[in-house]
PDB file of C-alpha atoms and ligand atoms in Angstrom:
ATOM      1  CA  UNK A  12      -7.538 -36.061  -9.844  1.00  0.00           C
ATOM      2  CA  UNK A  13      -4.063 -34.580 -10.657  1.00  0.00           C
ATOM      3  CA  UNK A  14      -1.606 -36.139  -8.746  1.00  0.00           C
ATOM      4  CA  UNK A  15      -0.149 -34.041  -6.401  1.00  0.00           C
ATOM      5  CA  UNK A  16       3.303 -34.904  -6.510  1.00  0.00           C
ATOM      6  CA  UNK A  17       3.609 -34.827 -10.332  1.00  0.00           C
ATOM      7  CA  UNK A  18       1.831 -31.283  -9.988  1.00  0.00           C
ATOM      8  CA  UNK A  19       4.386 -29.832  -7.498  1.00  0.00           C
ATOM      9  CA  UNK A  20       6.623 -27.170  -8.296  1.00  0.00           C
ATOM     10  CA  UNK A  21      10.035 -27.760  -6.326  1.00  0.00           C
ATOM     11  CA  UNK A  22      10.406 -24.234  -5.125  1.00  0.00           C
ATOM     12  CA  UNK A  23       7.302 -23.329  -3.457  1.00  0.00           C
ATOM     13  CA  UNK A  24       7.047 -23.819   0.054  1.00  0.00           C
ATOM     14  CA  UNK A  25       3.347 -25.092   0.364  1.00  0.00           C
ATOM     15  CA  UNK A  26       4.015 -28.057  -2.358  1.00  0.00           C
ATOM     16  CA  UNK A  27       7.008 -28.702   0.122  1.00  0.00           C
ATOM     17  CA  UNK A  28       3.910 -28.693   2.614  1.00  0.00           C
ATOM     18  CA  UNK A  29       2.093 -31.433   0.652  1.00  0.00           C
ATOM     19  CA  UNK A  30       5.054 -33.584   0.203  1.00  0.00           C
ATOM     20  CA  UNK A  31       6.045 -33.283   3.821  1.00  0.00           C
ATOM     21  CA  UNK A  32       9.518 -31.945   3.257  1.00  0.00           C
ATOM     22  CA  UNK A  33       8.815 -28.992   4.815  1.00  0.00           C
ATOM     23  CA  UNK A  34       6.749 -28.756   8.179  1.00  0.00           C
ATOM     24  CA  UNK A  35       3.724 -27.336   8.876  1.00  0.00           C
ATOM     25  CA  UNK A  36       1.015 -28.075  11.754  1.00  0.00           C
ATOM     26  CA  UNK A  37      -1.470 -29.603   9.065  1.00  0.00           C
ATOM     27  CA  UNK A  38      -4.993 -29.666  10.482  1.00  0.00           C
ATOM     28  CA  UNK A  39      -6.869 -31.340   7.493  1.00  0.00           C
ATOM     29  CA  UNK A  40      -6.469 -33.473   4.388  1.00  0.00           C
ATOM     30  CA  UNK A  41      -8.542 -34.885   1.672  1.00  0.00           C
ATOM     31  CA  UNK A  42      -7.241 -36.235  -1.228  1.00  0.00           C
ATOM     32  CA  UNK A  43      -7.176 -33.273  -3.301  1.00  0.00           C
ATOM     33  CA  UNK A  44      -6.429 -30.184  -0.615  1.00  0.00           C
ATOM     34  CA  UNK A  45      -4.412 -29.717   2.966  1.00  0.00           C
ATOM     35  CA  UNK A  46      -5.141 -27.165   5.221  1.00  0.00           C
ATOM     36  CA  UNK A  47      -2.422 -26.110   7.782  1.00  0.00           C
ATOM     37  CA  UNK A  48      -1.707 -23.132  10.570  1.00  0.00           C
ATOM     38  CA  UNK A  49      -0.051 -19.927   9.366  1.00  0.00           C
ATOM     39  CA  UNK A  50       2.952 -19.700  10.470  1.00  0.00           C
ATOM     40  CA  UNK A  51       2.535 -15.652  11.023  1.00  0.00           C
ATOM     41  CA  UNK A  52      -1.019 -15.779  11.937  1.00  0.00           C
ATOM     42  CA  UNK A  53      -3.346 -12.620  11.636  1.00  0.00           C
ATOM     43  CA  UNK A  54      -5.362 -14.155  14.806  1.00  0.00           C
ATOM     44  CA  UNK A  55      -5.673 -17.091  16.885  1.00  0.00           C
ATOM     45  CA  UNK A  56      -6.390 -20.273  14.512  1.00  0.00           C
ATOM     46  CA  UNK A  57      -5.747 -18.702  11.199  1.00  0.00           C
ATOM     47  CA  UNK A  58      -5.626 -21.286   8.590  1.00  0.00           C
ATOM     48  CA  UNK A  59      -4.359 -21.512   5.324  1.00  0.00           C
ATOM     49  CA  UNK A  60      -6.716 -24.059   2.697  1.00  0.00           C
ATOM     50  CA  UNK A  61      -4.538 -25.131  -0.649  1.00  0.00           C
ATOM     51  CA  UNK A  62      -5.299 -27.370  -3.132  1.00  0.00           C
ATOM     52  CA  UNK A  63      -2.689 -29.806  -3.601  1.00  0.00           C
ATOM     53  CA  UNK A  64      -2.160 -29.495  -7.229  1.00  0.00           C
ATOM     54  CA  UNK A  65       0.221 -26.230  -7.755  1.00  0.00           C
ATOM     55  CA  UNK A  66      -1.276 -23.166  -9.269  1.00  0.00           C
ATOM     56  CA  UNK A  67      -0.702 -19.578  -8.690  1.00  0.00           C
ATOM     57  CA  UNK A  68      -4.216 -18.438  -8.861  1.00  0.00           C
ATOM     58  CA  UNK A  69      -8.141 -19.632  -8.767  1.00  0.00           C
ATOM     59  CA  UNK A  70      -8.271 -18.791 -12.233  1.00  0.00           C
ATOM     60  CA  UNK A  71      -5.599 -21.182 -12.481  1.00  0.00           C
ATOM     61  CA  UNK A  72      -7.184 -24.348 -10.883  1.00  0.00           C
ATOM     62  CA  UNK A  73      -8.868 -26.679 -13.578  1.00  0.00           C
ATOM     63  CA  UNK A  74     -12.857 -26.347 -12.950  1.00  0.00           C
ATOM     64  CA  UNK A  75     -12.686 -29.857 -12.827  1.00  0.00           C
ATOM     65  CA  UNK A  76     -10.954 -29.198  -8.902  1.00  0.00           C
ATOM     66  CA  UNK A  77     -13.232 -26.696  -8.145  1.00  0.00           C
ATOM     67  CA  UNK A  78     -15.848 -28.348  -6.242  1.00  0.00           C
ATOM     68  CA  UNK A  79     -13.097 -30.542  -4.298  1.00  0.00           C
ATOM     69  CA  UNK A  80     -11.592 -27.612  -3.597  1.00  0.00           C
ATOM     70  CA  UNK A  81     -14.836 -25.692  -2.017  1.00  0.00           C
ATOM     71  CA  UNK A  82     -15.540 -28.586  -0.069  1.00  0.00           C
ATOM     72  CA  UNK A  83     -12.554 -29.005   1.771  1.00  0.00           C
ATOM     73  CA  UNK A  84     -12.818 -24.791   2.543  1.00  0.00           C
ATOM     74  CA  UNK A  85     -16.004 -25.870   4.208  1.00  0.00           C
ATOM     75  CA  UNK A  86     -15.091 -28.489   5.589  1.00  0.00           C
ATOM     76  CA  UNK A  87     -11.722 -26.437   7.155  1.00  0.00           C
ATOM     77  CA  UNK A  88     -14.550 -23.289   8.096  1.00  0.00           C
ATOM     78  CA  UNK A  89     -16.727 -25.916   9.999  1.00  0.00           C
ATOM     79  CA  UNK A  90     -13.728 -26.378  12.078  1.00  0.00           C
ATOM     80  CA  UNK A  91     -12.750 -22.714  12.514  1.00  0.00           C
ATOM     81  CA  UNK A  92     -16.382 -22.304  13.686  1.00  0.00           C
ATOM     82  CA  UNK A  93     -14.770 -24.571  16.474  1.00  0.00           C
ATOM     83  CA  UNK A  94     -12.956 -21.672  17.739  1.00  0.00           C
ATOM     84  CA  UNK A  95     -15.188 -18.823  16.728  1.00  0.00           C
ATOM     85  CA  UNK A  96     -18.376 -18.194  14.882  1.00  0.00           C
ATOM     86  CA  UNK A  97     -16.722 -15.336  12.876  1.00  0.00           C
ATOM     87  CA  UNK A  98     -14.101 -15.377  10.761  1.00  0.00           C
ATOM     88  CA  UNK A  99     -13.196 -13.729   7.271  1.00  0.00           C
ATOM     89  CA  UNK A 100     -11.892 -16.410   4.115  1.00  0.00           C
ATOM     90  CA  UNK A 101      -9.556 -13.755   2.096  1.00  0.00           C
ATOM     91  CA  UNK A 102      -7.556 -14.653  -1.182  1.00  0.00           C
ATOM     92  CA  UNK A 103      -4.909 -12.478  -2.244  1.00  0.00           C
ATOM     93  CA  UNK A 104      -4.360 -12.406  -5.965  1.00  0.00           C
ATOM     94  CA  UNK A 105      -1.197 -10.942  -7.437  1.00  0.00           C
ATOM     95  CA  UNK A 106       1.807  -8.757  -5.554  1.00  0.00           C
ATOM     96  CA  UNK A 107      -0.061  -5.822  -5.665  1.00  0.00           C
ATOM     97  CA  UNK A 108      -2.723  -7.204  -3.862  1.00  0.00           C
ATOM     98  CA  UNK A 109      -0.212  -8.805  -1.571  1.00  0.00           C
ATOM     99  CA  UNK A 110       0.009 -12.347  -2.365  1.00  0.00           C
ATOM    100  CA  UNK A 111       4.054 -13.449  -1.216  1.00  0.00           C
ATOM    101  CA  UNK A 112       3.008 -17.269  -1.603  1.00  0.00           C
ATOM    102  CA  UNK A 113       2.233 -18.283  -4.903  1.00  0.00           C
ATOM    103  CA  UNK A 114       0.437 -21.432  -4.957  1.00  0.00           C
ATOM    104  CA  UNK A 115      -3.334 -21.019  -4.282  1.00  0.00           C
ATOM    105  CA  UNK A 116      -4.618 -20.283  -0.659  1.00  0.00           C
ATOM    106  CA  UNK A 117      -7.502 -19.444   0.952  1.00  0.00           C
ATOM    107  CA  UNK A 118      -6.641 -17.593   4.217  1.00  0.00           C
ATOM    108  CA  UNK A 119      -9.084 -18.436   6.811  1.00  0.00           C
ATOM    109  CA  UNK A 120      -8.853 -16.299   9.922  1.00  0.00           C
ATOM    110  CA  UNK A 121     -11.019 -16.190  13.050  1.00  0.00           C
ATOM    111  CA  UNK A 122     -12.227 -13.261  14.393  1.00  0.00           C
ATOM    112  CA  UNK A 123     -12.895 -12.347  18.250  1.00  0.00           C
ATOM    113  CA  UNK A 124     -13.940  -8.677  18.384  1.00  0.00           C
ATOM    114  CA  UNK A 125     -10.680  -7.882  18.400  1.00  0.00           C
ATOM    115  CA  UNK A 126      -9.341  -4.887  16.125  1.00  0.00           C
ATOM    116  CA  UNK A 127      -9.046  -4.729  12.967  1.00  0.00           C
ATOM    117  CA  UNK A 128      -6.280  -7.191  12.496  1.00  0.00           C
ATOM    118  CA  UNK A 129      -5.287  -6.899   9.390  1.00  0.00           C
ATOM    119  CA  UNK A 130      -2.655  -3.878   9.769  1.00  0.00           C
ATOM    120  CA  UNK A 131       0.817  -3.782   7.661  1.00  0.00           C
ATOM    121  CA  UNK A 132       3.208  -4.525  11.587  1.00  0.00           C
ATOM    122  CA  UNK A 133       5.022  -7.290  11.740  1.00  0.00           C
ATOM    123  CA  UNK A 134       3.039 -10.143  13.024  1.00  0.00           C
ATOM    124  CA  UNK A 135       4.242 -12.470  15.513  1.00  0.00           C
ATOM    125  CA  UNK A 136       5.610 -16.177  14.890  1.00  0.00           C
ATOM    126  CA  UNK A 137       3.045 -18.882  16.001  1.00  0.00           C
ATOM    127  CA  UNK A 138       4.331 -20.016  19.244  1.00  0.00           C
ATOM    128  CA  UNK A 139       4.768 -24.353  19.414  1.00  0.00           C
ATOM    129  CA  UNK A 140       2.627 -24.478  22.191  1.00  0.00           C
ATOM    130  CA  UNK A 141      -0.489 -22.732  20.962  1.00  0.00           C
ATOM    131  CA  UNK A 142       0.543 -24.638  17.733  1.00  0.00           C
ATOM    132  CA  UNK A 143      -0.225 -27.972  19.220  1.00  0.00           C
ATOM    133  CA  UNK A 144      -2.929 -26.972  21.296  1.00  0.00           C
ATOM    134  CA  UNK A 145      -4.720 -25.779  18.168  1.00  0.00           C
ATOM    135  CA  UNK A 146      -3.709 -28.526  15.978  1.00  0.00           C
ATOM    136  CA  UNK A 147      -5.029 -30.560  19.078  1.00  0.00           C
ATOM    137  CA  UNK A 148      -8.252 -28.950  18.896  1.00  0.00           C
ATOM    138  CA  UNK A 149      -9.111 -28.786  14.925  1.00  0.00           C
ATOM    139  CA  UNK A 150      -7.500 -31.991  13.349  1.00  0.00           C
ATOM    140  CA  UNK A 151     -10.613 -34.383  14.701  1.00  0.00           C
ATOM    141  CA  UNK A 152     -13.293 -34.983  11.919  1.00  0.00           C
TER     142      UNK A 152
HETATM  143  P1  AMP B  10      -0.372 -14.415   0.981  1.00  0.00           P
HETATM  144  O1  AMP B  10       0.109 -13.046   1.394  1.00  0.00           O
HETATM  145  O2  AMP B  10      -1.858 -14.445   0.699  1.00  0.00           O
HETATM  146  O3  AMP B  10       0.457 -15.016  -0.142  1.00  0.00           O
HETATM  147  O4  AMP B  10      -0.212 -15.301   2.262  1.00  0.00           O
HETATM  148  C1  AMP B  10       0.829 -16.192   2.476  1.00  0.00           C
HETATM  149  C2  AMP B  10       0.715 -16.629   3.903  1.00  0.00           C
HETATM  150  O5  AMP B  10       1.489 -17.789   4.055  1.00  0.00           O
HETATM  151  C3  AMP B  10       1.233 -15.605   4.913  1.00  0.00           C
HETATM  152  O6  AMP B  10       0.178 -15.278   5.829  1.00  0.00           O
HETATM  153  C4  AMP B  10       2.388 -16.324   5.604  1.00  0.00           C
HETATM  154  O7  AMP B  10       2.456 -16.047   6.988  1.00  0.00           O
HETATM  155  C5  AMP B  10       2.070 -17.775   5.337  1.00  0.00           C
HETATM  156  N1  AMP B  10       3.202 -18.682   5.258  1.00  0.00           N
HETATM  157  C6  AMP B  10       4.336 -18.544   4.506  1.00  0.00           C
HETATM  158  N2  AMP B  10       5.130 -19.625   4.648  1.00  0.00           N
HETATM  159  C7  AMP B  10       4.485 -20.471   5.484  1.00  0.00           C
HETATM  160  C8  AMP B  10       4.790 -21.752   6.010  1.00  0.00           C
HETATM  161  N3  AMP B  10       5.931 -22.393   5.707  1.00  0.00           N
HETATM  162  N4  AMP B  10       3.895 -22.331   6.853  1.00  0.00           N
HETATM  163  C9  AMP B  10       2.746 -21.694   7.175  1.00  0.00           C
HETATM  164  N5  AMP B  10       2.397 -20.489   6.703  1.00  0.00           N
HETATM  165  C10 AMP B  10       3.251 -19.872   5.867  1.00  0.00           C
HETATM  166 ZN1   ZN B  11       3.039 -25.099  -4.857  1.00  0.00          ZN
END
């Protein structure tokens, strides 16, 4: 395993995430990957799944982390399913395709029937107390 800390890059706001100096309602952790509430959330519960080690891209992350890595995405899905059966895992790759955050990510984000959610507005802050209800309801095993 690479260790995470020696991996991090100072400036990016999800190894912050890992080394807990920046917050973040974390809802799972193995030792290779974290999984944590976006903080502008598409829908109700949306997660974001990292690997701990920083790199930009999939085709970044040593093969050697892949399966690690997949896990812990099923692992994190298996509690999404807690909150709905449906839900879409995207991955942005690059600016164009509109990745702001880059250190890998696996957006996982629950889906109720609503509409299509995933229109260019603005998108609301996650409010504290759904926060810690949600955090409440997918951090047990
Ligand atoms: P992407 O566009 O795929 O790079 O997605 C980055 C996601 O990270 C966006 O949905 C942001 O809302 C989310 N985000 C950025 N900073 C934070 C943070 N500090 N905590 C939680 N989510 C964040
Ligand atoms: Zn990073």
């Amino acid at each position: 395993m690479v260790d995470a800390v020696e991996a991090a890059d100072p400036n990016c706001v999800f190894c912050q995430i890992v080394a807990r100096t920046a917050p973040a309602y974390i809802v799972y952790e193995d030792e290779e990957a974290l999984a944590f509430l976006d903080i502008f959330p598409f829908t109700r519960g949306h997660l974001l799944v990292i690997p701990k080690h920083h790199v930009p891209r999939l085709t970044d992350l040593p093969e050697s982390e892949h399966a690690a890595y997949l896990r812990a995405l099923a692992k994190v899905c298996r509690r999404a399913e807690r909150l709905s059966s449906d839900y879409n895992i995207a991955l942005n790759q690059g600016a164009k395709a509109g990745q702001i955050v880059f250190h890998l990510h696996f957006h996982v984000i629950p889906r109720y029937g609503e509409g299509n959610p995933f229109h260019s507005r603005p998108r609301d802050r996650l409010p504290e107390a759904e926060a810690r209800a949600l955090v409440a309801a997918l951090s047990a095993p």
